[in-house]
Coordinates of C-alpha atoms in Angstrom, one line a residue:
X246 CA -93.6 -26.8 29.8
X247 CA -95.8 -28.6 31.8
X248 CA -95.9 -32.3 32.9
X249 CA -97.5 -35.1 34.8
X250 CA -96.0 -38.2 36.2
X251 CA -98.1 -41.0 37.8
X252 CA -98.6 -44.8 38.7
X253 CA -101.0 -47.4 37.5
X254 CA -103.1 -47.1 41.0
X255 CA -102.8 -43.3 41.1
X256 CA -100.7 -43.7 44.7
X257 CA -98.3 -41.7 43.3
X258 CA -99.4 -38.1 41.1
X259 CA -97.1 -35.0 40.4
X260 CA -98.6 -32.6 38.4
X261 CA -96.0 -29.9 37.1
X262 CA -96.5 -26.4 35.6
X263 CA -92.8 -25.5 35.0
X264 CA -89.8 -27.2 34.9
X265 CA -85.9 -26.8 34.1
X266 CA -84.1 -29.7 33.2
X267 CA -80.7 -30.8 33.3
X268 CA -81.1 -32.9 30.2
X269 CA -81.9 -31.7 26.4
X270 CA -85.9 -32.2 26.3
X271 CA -85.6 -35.1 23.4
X272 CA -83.2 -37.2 26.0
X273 CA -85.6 -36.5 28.4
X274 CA -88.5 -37.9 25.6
X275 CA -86.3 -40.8 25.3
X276 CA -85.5 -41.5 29.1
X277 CA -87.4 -44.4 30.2
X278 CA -85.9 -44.8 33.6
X279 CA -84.3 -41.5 34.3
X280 CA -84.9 -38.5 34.1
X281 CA -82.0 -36.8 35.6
X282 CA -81.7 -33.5 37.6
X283 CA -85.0 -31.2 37.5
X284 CA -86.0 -27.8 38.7
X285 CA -89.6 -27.7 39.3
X286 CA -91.9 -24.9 39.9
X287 CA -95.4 -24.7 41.3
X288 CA -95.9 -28.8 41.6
X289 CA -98.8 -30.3 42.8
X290 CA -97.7 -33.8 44.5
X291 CA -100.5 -36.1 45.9
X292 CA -99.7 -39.3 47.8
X293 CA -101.3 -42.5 49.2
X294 CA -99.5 -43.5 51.5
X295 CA -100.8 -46.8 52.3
X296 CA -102.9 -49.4 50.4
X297 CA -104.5 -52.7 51.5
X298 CA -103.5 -54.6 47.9
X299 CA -99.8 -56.5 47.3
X300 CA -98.0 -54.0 44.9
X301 CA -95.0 -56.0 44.9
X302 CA -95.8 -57.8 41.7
X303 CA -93.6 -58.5 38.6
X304 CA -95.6 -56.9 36.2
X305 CA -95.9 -53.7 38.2
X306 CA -95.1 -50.7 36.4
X307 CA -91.7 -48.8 37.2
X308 CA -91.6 -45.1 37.7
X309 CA -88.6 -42.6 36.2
X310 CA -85.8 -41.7 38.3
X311 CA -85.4 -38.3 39.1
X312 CA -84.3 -35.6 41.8
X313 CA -85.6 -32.3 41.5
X314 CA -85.8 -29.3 43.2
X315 CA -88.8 -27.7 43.8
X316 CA -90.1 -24.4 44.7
X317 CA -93.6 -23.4 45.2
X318 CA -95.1 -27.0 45.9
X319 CA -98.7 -28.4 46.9
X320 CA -98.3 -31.6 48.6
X321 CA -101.8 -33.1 49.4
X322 CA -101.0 -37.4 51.5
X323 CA -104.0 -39.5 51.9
X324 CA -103.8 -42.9 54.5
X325 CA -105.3 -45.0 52.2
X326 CA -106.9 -45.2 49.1
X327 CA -110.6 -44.9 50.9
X328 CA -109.4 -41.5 53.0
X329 CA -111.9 -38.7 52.1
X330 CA -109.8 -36.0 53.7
X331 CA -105.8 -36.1 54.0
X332 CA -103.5 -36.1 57.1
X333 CA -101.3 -33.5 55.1
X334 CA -102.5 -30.6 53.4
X335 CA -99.9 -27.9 52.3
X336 CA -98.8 -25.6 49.7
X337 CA -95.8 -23.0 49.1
X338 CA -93.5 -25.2 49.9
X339 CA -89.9 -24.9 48.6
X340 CA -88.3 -28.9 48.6
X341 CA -85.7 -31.3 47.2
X342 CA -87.5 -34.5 46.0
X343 CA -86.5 -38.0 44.0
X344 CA -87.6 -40.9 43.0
X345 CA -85.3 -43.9 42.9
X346 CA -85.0 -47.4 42.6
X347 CA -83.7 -49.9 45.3
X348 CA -83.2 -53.6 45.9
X349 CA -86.8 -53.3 47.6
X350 CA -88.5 -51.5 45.2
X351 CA -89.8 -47.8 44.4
X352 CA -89.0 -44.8 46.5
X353 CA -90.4 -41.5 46.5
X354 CA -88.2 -39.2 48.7
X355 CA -89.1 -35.9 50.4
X356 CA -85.6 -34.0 51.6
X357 CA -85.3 -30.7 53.1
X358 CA -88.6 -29.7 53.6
X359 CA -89.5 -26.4 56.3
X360 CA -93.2 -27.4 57.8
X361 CA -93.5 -24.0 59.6
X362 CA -91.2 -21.2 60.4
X363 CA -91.5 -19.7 63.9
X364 CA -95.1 -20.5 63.7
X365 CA -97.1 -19.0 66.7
X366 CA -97.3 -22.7 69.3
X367 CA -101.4 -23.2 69.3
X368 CA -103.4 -25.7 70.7
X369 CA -104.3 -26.7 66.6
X370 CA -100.9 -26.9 66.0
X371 CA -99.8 -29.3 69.3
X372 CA -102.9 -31.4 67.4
X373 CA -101.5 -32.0 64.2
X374 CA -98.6 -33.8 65.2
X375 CA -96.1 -32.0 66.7
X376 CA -97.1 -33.1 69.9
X377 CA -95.6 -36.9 68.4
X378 CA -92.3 -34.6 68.5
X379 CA -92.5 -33.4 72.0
X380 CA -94.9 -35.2 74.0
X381 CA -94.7 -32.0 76.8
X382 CA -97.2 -30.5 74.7
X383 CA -101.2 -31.4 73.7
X384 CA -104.0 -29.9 72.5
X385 CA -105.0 -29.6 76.2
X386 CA -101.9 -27.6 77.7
X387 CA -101.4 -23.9 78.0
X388 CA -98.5 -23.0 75.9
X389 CA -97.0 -20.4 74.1
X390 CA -94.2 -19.5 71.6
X391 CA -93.0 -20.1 68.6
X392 CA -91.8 -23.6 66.7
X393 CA -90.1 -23.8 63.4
X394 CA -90.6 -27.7 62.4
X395 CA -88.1 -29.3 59.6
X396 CA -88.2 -32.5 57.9
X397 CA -84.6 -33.8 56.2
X398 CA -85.7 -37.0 55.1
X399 CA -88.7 -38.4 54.4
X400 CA -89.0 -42.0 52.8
X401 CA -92.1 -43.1 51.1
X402 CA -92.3 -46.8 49.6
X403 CA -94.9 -47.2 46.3
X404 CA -94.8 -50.5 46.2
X405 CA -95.0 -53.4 48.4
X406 CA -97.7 -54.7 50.8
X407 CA -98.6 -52.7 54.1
X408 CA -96.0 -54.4 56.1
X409 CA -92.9 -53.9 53.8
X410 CA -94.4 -50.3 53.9
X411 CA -94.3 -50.5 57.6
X412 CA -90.5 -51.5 57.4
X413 CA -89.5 -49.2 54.8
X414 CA -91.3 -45.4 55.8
X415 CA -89.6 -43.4 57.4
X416 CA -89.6 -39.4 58.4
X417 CA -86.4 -37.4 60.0
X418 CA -86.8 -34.3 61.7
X419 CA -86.3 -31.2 64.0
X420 CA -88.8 -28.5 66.0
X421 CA -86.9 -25.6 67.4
X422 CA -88.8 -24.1 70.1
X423 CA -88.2 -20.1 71.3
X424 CA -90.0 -18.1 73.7
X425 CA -92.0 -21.5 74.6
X426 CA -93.8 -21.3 78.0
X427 CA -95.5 -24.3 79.2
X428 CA -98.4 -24.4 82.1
X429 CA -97.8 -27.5 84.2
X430 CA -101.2 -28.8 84.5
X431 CA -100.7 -32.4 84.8
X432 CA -100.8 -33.0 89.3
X433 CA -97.7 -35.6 88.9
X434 CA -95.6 -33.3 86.8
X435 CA -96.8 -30.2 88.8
X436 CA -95.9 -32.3 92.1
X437 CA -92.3 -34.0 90.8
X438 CA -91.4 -30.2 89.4
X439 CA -92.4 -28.5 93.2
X440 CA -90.0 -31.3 94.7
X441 CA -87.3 -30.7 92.3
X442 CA -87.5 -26.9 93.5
X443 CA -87.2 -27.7 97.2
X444 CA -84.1 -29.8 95.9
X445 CA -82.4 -26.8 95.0
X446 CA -84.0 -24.5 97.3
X447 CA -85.4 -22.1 95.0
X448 CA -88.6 -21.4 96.3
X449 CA -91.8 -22.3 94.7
X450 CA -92.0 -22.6 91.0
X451 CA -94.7 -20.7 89.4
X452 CA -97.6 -22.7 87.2
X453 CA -96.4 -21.2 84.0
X454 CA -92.3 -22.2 83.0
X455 CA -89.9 -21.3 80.2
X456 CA -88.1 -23.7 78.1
X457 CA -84.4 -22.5 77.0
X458 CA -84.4 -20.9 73.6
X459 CA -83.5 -22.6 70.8
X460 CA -84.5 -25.8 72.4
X461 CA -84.3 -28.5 69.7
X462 CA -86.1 -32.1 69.2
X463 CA -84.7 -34.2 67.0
X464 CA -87.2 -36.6 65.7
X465 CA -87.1 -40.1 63.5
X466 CA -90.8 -41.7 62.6
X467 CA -90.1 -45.7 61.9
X468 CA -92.3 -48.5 62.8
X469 CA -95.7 -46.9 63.7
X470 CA -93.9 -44.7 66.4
X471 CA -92.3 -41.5 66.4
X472 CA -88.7 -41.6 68.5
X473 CA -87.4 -38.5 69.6
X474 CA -83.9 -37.3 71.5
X475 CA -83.8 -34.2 73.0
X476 CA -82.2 -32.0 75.4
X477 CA -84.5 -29.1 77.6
X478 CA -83.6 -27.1 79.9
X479 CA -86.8 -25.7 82.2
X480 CA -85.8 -22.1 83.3
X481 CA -88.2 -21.4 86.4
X482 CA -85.8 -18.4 87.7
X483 CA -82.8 -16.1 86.5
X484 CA -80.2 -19.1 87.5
X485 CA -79.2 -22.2 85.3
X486 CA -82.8 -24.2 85.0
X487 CA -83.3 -28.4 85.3
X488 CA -81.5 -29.7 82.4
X489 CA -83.9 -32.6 81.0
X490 CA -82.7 -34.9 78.6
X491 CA -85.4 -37.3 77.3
X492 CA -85.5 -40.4 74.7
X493 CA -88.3 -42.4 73.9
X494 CA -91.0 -42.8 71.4
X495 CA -95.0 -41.8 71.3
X496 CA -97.4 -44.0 68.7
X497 CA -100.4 -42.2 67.0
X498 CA -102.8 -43.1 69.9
X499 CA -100.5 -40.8 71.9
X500 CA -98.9 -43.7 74.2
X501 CA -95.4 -42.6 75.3
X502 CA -92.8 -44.9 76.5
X503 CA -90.3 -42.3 77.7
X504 CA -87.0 -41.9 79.3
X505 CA -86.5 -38.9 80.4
X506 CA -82.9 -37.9 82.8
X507 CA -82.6 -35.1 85.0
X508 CA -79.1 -32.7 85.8
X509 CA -79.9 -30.5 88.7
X510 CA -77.5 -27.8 89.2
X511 CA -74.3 -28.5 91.3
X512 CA -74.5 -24.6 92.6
X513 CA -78.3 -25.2 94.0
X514 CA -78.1 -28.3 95.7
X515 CA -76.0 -27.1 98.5
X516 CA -72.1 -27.6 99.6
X517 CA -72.3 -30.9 101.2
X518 CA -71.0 -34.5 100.3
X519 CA -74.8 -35.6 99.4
X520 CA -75.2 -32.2 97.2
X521 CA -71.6 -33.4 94.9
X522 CA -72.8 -36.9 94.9
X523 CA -76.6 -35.8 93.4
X524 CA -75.0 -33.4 90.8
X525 CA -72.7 -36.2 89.7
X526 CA -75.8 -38.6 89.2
X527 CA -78.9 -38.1 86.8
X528 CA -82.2 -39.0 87.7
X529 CA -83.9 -40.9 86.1
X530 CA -87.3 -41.3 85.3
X531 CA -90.0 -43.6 83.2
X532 CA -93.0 -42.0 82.0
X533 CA -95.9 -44.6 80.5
X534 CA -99.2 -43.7 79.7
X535 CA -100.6 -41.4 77.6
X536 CA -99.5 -37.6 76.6
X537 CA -102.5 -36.0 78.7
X538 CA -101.6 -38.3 81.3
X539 CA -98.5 -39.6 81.7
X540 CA -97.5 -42.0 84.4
X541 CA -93.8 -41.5 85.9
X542 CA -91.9 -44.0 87.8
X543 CA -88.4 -45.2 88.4
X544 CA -87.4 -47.2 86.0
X545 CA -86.8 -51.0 86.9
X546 CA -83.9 -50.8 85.3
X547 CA -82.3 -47.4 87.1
X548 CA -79.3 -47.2 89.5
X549 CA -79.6 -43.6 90.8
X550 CA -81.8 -44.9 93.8
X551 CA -79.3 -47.5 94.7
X552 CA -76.7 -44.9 94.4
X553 CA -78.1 -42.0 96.8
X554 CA -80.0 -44.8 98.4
X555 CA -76.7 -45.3 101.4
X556 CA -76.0 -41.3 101.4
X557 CA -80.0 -40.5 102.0
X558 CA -80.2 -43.0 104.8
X559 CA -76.8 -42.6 107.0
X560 CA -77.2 -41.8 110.4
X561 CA -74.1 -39.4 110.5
X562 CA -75.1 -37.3 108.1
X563 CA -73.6 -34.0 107.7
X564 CA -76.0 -30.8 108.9
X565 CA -75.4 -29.6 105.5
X566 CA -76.8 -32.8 104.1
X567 CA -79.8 -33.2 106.4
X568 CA -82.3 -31.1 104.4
X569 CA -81.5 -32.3 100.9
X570 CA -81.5 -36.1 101.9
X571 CA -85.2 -35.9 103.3
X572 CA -86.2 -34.2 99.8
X573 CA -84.4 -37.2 98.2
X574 CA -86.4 -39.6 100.2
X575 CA -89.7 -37.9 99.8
X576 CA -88.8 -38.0 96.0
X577 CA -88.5 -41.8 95.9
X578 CA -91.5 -42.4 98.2
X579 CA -93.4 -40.2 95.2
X580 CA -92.6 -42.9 92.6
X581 CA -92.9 -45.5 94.1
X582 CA -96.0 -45.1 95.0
X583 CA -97.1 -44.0 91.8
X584 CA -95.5 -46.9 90.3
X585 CA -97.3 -49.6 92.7
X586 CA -100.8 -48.0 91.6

């Protein structure tokens, strides 16, 4: 049984070859506004997901209700309704979707959708977006690995003009990374990771680093940005590696406004008062700019300077102490100038 399903402005098209439904097929005839609980095979869904005209109009046309899953699926999104080639172009896709109404109009909802599965991490695939997930990675960095990239919830308006589209899109995610090796290219990074490694006095760390398997990025796209939360852990030697936690978000110009806050390793940093005191307090570290080149300061807003600050600078420091509290100093000097630039 085969059937279509479509707006008046063609924003909105699904195009099925099979389907299983929950209802008797003459309720289903007889269904204006819902159509229940489907199973849907081999779909073809195409989307606009933007338009410059006011759809918000009382004459406009509702939609059927319906949640369905789907196996098998062909989802083809254009930008607008002028776009001669779409930003997503993929097939075989097994789904959950729906269609519902709310107090601000039409819906179309993607749930439980696997992107890629432990896809091999290329410099085509950092491109197409995923580098909005994790801004460590670009078209332009070494990298290797494999990603497995999930969406849970994606929320598509069809009606309503572009800023009420604006408020009311929305995509939630994950990548898992495994076996993901990163070249630090990037002379800041390369620099702030070498003085991280005389920190803990593990000797210098080599161009190419591991991430910790399983390494997950949660992800939420919302207001022309994507916002992430995630917790890495950079594994330059067979001991417990830097745990980074970093927050932020990236737009599609690849501006970051970051957050990211650094646990170095009680065992590594030495026996000392200064070496307790550091492992008790995260680092903390702005990054601006852009993905392929990011700008890291202190953050105006940070208290781990003002905390070491005292220990860093006593003049009866302990000999244990001494070493460390340079590398600390040398570390501040680093952002600050970068931040005055």
């Amino acid at each position: 049984v085969g059937l279509e399903v479509a707006d008046s402005e063609e924003k909105f098209q699904l195009r099925v070859e099979t389907f299983r439904a929950e209802k008797p097929w003459w309720k289903i005839l007889l269904s204006e506004n819902d159509l229940g609980s489907l199973e849907v095979v081999r779909p073809t869904l195409v989307l606009t997901v933007s338009s410059t005209e006011d759809t918000s109009t009382d004459d406009a046309v509702s939609l059927p209700q319906f949640n369905a899953d789907v196996h098998e699926a062909t989802i083809t999104v254009y930008e607008s309704p002028a776009a001669n080639e779409p930003v997503i172009d993929a097939s075989d896709l097994d789904l959950q979707l729906d269609l519902t109404d709310t107090p601000s109009g039409q819906q179309f909802g993607i749930r439980r959708l696997t992107v890629f599965e432990n896809e091999a991490i290329t410099p085509e695939v950092c491109n197409e977006g995923l580098q909005l997930v994790a801004p460590f990675l670009n078209d332009e960095v070494d990298v290797s690995g494999t990603v497995t990239l999930t969406l849970s919830d994606i929320s598509i308006p069809l009606d309503g003009n572009e800023e009420e589209f604006t408020q009311r899109f929305g995509v939630k995610g994950a990548a898992t990374f495994n076996e993901c090796e990163v070249v630090l290219t990037n002379p800041m990074t390369r620099r702030l990771v070498d003085l991280f490694a005389e920190l803990l006095d593990i000797g210098p760390i080599p161009e190419r680093v591991r991430l910790a398997d399983k390494a997950e990025v949660l992800f939420e796209a919302r207001d022309g940005r994507v916002h992430h939360q995630s917790t890495l852990v950079l594994v330059p030697r067979l001991t417990r590696g830097f745990e980074f936690t970093s927050s932020g978000s990236v737009n599609l110009r690849e501006e970051i406004d970051l957050l990211i806050k650094i646990r170095l390793p009680t065992e590594l940093l030495g026996k000392g008062a200064l070496a307790k005191l550091v492992s008790q307090t995260p680092i903390e570290l702005a990054v601006g700019g852009t993905i392929a080149n990011p700008v890291v300061r202190i953050p105006d807003d940070a208290t781990w300077v003002d905390t070491l600050q005292p220990a860093i600078t006593a003049s009866d420091l302990h000999p244990d102490d001494q070493e460390l509290a340079g590398e600390l100093r040398e570390l501040i000097e680093l952002l600050r100038e970068n931040k005055s630039r």
